Coordinates of C-alpha atoms and ligand atoms in Angstrom, one line a residue:
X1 CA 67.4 95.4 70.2
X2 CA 65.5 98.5 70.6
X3 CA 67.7 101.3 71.7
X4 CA 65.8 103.9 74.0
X5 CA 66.1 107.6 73.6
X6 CA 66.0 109.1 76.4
X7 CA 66.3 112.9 77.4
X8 CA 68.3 114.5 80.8
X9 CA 64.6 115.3 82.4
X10 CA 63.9 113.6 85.7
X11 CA 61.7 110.7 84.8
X12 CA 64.4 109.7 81.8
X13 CA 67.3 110.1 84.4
X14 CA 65.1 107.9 86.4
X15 CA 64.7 105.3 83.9
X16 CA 68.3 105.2 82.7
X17 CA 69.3 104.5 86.2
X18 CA 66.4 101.4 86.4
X19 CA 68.2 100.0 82.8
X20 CA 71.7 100.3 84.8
X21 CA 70.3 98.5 87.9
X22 CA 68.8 95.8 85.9
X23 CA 72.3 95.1 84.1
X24 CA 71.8 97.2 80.9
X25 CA 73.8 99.7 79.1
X26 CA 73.0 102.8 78.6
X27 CA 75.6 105.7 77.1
X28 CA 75.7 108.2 79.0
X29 CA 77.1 112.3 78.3
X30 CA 80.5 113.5 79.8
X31 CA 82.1 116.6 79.7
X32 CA 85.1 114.9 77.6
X33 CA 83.4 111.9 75.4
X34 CA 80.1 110.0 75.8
X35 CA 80.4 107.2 78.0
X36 CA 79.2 103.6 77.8
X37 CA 77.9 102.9 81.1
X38 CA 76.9 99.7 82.9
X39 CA 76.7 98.9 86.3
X40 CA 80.5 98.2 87.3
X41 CA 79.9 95.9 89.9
X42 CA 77.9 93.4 87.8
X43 CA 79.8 91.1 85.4
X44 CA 77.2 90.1 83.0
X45 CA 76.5 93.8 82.4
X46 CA 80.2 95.1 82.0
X47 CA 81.0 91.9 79.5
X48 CA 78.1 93.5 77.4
X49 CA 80.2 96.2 76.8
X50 CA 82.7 94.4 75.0
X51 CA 80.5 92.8 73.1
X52 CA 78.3 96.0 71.6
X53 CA 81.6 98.0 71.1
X54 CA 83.5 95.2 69.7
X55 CA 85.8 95.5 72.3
X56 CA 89.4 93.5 72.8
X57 CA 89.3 91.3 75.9
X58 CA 92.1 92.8 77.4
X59 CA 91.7 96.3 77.6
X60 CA 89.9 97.3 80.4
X61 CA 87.2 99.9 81.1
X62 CA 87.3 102.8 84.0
X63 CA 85.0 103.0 86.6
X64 CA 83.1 106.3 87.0
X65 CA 82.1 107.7 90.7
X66 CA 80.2 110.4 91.9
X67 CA 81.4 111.0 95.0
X68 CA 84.8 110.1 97.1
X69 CA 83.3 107.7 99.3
X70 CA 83.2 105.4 96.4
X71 CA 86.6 105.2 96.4
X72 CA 87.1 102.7 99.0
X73 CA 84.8 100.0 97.2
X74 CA 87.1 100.1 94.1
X75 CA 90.5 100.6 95.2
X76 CA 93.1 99.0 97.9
X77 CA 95.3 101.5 98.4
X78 CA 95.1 105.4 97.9
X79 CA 98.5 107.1 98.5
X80 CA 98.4 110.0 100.5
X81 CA 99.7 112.0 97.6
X82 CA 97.0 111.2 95.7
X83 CA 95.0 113.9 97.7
X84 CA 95.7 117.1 96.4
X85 CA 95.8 115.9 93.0
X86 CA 91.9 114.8 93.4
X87 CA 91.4 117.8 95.1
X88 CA 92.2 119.9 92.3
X89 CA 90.9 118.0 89.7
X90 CA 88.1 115.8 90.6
X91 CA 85.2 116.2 89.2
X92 CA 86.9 116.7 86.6
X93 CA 88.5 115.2 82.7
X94 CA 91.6 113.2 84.4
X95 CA 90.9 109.2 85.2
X96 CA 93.8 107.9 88.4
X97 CA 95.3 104.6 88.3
X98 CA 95.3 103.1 91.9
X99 CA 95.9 99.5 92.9
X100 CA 92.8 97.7 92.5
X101 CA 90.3 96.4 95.8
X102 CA 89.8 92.7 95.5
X103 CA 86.3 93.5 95.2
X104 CA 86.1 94.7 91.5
X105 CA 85.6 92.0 88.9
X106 CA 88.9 91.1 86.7
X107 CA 86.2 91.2 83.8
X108 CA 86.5 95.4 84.7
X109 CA 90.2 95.8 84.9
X110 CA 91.2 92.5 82.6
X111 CA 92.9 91.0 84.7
X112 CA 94.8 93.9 86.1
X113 CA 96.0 94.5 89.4
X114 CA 95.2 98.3 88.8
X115 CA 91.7 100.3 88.9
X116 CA 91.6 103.1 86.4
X117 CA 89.0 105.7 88.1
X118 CA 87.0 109.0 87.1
X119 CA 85.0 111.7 88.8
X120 CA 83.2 113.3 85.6
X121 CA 82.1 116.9 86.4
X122 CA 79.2 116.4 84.1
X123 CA 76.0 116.7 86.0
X124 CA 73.9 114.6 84.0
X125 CA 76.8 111.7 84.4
X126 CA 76.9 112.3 88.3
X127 CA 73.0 112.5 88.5
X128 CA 73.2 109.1 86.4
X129 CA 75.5 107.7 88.6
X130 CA 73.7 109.0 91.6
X131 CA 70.7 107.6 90.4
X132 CA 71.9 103.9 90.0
X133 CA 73.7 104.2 92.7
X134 CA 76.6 101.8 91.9
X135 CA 80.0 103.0 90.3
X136 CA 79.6 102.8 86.1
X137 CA 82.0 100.9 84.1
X138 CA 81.7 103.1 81.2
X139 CA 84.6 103.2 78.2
X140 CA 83.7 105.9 75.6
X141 CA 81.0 105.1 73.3
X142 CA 82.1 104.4 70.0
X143 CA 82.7 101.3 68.5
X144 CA 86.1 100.0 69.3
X145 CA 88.3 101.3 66.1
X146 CA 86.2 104.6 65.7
X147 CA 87.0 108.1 66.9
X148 CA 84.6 108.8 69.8
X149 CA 81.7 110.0 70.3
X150 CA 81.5 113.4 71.4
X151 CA 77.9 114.3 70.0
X152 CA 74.4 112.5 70.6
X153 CA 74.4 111.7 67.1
X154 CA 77.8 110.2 66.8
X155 CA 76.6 107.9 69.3
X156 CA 73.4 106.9 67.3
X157 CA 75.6 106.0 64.3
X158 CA 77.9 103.8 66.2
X159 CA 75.4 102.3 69.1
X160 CA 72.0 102.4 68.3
X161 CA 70.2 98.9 67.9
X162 CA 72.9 97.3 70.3
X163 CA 72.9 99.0 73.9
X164 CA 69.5 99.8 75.9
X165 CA 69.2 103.1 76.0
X166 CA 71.5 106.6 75.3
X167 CA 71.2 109.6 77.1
X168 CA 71.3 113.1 74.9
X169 CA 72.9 115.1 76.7
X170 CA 73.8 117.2 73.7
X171 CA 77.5 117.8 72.7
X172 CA 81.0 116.9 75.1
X173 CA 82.3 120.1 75.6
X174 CA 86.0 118.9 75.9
X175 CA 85.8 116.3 72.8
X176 CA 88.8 114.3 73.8
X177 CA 88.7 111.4 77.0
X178 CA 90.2 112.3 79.8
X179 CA 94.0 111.7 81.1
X180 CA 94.9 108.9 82.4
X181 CA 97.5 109.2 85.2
X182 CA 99.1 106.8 87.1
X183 CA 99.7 107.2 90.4
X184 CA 100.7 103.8 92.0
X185 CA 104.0 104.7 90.9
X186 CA 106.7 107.7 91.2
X187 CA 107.3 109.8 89.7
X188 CA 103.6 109.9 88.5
X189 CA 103.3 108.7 84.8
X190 CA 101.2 110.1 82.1
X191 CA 99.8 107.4 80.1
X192 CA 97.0 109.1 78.0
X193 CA 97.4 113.0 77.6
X194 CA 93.7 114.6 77.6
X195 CA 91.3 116.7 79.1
X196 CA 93.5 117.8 82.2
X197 CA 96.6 119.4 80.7
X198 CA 100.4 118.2 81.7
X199 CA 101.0 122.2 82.5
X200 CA 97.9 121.9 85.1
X201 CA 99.2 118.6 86.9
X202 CA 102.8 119.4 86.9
X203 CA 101.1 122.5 89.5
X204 CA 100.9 119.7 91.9
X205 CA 102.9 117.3 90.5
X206 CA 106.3 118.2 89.7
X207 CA 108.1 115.5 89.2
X208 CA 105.2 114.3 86.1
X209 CA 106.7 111.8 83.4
X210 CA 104.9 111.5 80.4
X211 CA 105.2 107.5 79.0
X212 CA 107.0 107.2 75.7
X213 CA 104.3 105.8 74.2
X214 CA 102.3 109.4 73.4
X215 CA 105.0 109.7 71.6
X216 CA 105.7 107.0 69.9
X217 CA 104.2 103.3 68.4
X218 CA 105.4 100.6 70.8
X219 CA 107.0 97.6 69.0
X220 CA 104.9 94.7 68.0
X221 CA 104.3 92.5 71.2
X222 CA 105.6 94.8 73.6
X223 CA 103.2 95.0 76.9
X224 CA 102.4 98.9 76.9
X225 CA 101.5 99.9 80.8
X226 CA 98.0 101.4 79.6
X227 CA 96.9 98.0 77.5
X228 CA 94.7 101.1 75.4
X229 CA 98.1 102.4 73.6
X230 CA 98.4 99.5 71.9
X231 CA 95.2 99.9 69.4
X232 CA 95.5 102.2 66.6
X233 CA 92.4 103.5 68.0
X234 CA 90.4 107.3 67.2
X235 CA 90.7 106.3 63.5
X236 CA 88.6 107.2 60.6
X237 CA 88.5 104.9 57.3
X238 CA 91.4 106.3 55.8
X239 CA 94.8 106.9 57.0
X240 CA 95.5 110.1 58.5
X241 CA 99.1 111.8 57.7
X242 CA 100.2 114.7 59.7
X243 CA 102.1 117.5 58.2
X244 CA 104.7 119.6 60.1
X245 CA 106.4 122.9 59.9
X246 CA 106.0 126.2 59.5
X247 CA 102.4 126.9 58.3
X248 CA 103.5 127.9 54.8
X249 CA 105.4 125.1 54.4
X250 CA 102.5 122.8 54.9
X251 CA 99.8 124.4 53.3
X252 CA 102.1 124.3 50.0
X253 CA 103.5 121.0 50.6
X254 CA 99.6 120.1 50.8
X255 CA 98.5 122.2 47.7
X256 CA 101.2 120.1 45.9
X257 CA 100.6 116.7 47.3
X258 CA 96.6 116.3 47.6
X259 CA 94.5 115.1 44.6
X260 CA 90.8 115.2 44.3
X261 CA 90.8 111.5 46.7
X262 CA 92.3 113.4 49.2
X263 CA 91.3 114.9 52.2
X264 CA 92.7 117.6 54.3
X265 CA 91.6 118.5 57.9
X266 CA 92.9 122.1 58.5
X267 CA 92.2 125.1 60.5
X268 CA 89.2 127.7 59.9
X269 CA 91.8 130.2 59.0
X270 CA 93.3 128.1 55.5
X271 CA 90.3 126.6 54.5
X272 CA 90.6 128.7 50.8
X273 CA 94.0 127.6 50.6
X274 CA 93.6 124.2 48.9
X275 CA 92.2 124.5 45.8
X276 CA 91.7 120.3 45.5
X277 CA 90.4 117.8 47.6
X278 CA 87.8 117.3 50.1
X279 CA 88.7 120.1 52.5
X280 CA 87.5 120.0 56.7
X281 CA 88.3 122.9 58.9
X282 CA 88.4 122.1 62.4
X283 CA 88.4 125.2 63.9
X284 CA 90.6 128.5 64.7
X285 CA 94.8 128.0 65.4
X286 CA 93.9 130.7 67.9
X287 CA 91.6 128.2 70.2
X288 CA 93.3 125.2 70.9
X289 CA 90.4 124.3 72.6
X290 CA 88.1 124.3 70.2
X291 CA 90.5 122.6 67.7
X292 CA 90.0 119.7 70.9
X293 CA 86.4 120.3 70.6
X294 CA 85.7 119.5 67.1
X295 CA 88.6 116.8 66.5
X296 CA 86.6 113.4 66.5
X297 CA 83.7 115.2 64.9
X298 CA 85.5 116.1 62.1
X299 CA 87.5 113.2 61.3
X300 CA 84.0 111.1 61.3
X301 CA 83.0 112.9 58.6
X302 CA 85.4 112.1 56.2
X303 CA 83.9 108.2 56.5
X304 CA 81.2 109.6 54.9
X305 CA 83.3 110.8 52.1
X306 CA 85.4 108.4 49.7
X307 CA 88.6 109.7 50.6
X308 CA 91.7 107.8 49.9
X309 CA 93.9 109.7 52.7
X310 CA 93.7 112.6 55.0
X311 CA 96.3 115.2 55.3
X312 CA 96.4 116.8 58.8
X313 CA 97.2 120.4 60.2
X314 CA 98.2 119.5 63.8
X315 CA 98.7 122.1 66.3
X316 CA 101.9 122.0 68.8
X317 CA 101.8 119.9 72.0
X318 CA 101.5 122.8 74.7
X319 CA 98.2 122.7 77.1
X320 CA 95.3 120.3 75.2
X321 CA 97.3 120.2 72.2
X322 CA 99.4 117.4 73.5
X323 CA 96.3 115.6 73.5
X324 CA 95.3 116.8 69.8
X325 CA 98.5 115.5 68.5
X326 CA 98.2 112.1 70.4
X327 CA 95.0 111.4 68.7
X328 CA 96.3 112.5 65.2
X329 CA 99.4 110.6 65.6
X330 CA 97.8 107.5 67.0
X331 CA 95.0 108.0 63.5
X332 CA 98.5 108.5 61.5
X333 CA 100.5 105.1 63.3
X334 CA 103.0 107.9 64.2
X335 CA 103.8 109.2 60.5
X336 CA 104.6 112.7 60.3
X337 CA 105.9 114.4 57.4
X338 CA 108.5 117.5 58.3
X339 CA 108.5 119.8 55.7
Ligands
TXA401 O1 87.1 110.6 79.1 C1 87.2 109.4 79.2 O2 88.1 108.8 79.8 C2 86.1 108.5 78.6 C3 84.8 108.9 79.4 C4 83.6 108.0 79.0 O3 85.0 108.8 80.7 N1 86.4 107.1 78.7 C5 87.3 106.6 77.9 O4 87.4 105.2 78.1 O5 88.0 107.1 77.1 P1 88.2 104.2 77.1 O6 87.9 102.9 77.6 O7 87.8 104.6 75.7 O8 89.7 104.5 77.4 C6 90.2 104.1 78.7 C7 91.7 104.0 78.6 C8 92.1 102.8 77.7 O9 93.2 103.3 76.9 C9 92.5 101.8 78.7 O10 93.5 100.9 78.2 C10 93.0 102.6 79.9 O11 92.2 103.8 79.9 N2 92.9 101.9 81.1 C11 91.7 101.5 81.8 N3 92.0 100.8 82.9 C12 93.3 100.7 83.0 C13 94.2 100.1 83.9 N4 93.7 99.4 84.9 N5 95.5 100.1 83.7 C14 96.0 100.8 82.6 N6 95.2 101.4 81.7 C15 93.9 101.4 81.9
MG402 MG1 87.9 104.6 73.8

C-alpha cells in the first residue's frame, strides 16, 4: 500500500477526512501521542487497525470526539458527576470510561460493556475529526509492542506502507497517551496514569483510587479492568531496568554495573558520568515534563543500537512522573533495582 503524506493545510485536512469517510486509516497528531484513526462507526475500517498495528483482538481502541454532543452516540449512561470532571479537562490528555450505547460496534470496545472516550485538545485532531465528521477510533500509532509514536517520523518507521495516509502534524507535545479514568464506578479508578495528572483530578475528584496494576504486573491469567495493562507494551528491543535511590547511588551503581552492550537512559544533567556504554539523556531532572516529552523518543533509539540492556534513571511519581515511571516499569516488567 502506498501510504499518503499529507500536511495540516486545508486541502490535506480535506483529504484525510475523505480517506476516513471511505473507511481508511489515517494517523492522525494529538497533543499526547499520534493517533491511528478510522472511522469509529464503521467495522471494516476499525478491524483495519488491528491488523496494520498487529493488534491483540481483545484490547480495545478509544473513540475520539470533537465536541460533547457526540457523547450521546457512544455512550448509555453519563453520570452526573462526570460533568465537572469533563469540564475541566476536556479537550484535553484524559480518555473517561462510561458504559457503552448499544450503538458502537463490539469490534471498538471488544466485546466490552464499556466506551473508553477522548476529547483531544489538538486542533489538527479536532479539525480531523470535524472534517469526517464521525467519532475516530484511533489507538496510538505504533505497532502493538513499540513505544509510541510521539513524532511524525516515529510514525513513518512503524506505519508507513500499511495505513492510507498520516498526518504531520509535527511533534506530541505531551509524549505520553492520555489517562484513562474510569468513571462507571466509585470511587473513580485510575487505570492508566498520563497526560492529566492524579494531583489535577483529585481537584475534583477526591475520593480518586489509582488501580494496583500501575503499580504492579498482574498475575498470569488475571482479567486486569483496562484489558491494555496486561501487554508489556512501550518497550524497546532490550529490556529496560530501572535503578532507584539517591542519585549518587545510581549513577555509581551504573558506572559499576554497565559494559560497553549496555545502555543507559539518564538525565541531561549526568550524561558525563558514565564513562561506558551507549549513553541517552532524556532531558533535565528539573522538567518533569520534558523528561515525559522525550521518553518514547528516546527509548526508540536504542533499537537502533545493539544494546543488550538499558539501565534507567526514573524520576519520582509526583505530577507526570507517575506516568514516566509507569511506562518505565511496564518496559522493565516491574524490575527495579534499590540501591
Ligand atoms: O493519548 C492517548 O490515549 C492515545 C491517543 C491516540 O489518543 N491513544 C492511546 O490508545 O493511547 P491505546 O489504544 O494505545 O491505549 C488505550 C488504552 C489501552 O490500554 C486499552 O486497553 C484501554 O485504553 N481501553 C480502551 N477501551 C477500554 C475499555 N472499554 N475498558 C477498559 N480499558 C480500555
Ligand atoms: Mg498504545
Amino acid at each position: 500500500m502506498n501510504t499518503q503524506i499529507l500536511s495540516t493545510k486545508d486541502k490535506d485536512i480535506k483529504i484525510a477526512a475523505s480517506i476516513l469517510k471511505a473507511g481508511g486509516l489515517v494517523a492522525i497528531p494529538t497533543e499526547t501521542v499520534y493517533g491511528l484513526a478510522a472511522n469509529a462507526f464503521c467495522e471494516k475500517a476499525v478491524k483495519k487497525i488491528f491488523i496494520a498495528k498487529g493488534r491483540p483482538q481483545d484490547n480495545p481502541l478509544i473513540v475520539h470526539i470533537s465536541s460533547l454532543s457526540e457523547l450521546s452516540q457512544l455512550c448509555a449512561d453519563i453520570p452526573e458527576y462526570a460533568r465537572p470532571v469533563i469540564e475541566r479537562f476536556w479537550p484535553g490528555p484524559l480518555t473517561i470510561l462510561f458504559k457503552k450505547s448499544p450503538q458502537v460496534n463490539d469490534t471498538v470496545t471488544c466485546g466490552l460493556d464499556s466506551i473508553a472516550v477522548r476529547f483531544p485538545s489538538h486542533p489538527v485532531a479536532q479539525t480531523i475529526i470535524r472534517a469526517a465528521g464521525v467519532p475516530l477510533a484511533a489507538p496510538s500509532a505504533n505497532l502493538s509492542g513499540r513505544p509510541s509514536t510521539t513524532t511524525f517520523n516515529h510514525v513513518l518507521e512503524d506505519l508507513d506502507g500499511k495505513i492510507d495516509a498520516i498526518v504531520d502534524g509535527g511533534d506530541c507535545q505531551v509524549g505520553l497517551e492520555s489517562t484513562v479514568l474510569d468513571l462507571r464506578i466509585r470511587p473513580p479508578r485510575i487505570l492508566r496514569p498520563g497526560g492529566t495528572t492524579v494531583e489535577e483530578l483529585q481537584e475534583v475528584l477526591p475520593d480518586l483510587i489509582i488501580d494496583p496494576a500501575v503499580y504492579h504486573s498482574l498475575p498470569p491469567e488475571s482479567a486486569p479492568p483496562s484489558p491494555g495493562m496486561k501487554y508489556r507494551h512501550y518497550a524497546p528491543k532490550s529490556p529496560v531496568v530501572i535503578v532507584q535511590g539517591p542519585e549518587d547511588r545510581v549513577i555509581s551503581y551504573i558506572r559499576s554495573k554497565a559494559g560497553p552492550d549496555c545502555g543507559i537512559l539518564c538525565y541531561n544533567e549526568n550524561i558525563n558520568l558514565f564513562p561506558t556504554g551507549i549513553v541517552v539523556a532524556y532531558g533535565s531532572r528539573q522538567d518533569i515534563a520534558n523528561l515525559a516529552h522525550n521518553l518514547f523518543d528516546r527509548l526508540r533509539r536504542f533499537d537502533e543500537t545493539p544494546v543488550r540492556m538499558i539501565f534507567a534513571q526514573c524520576p519520582d511519581e509526583t505530577g507526570i512522573g507517575l506516568a514516566i515511571s509507569n511506562r518505565l516499569n511496564k518496559a522493565a516488567g516491574f524490575q527495579v533495582i534499590r540501591v
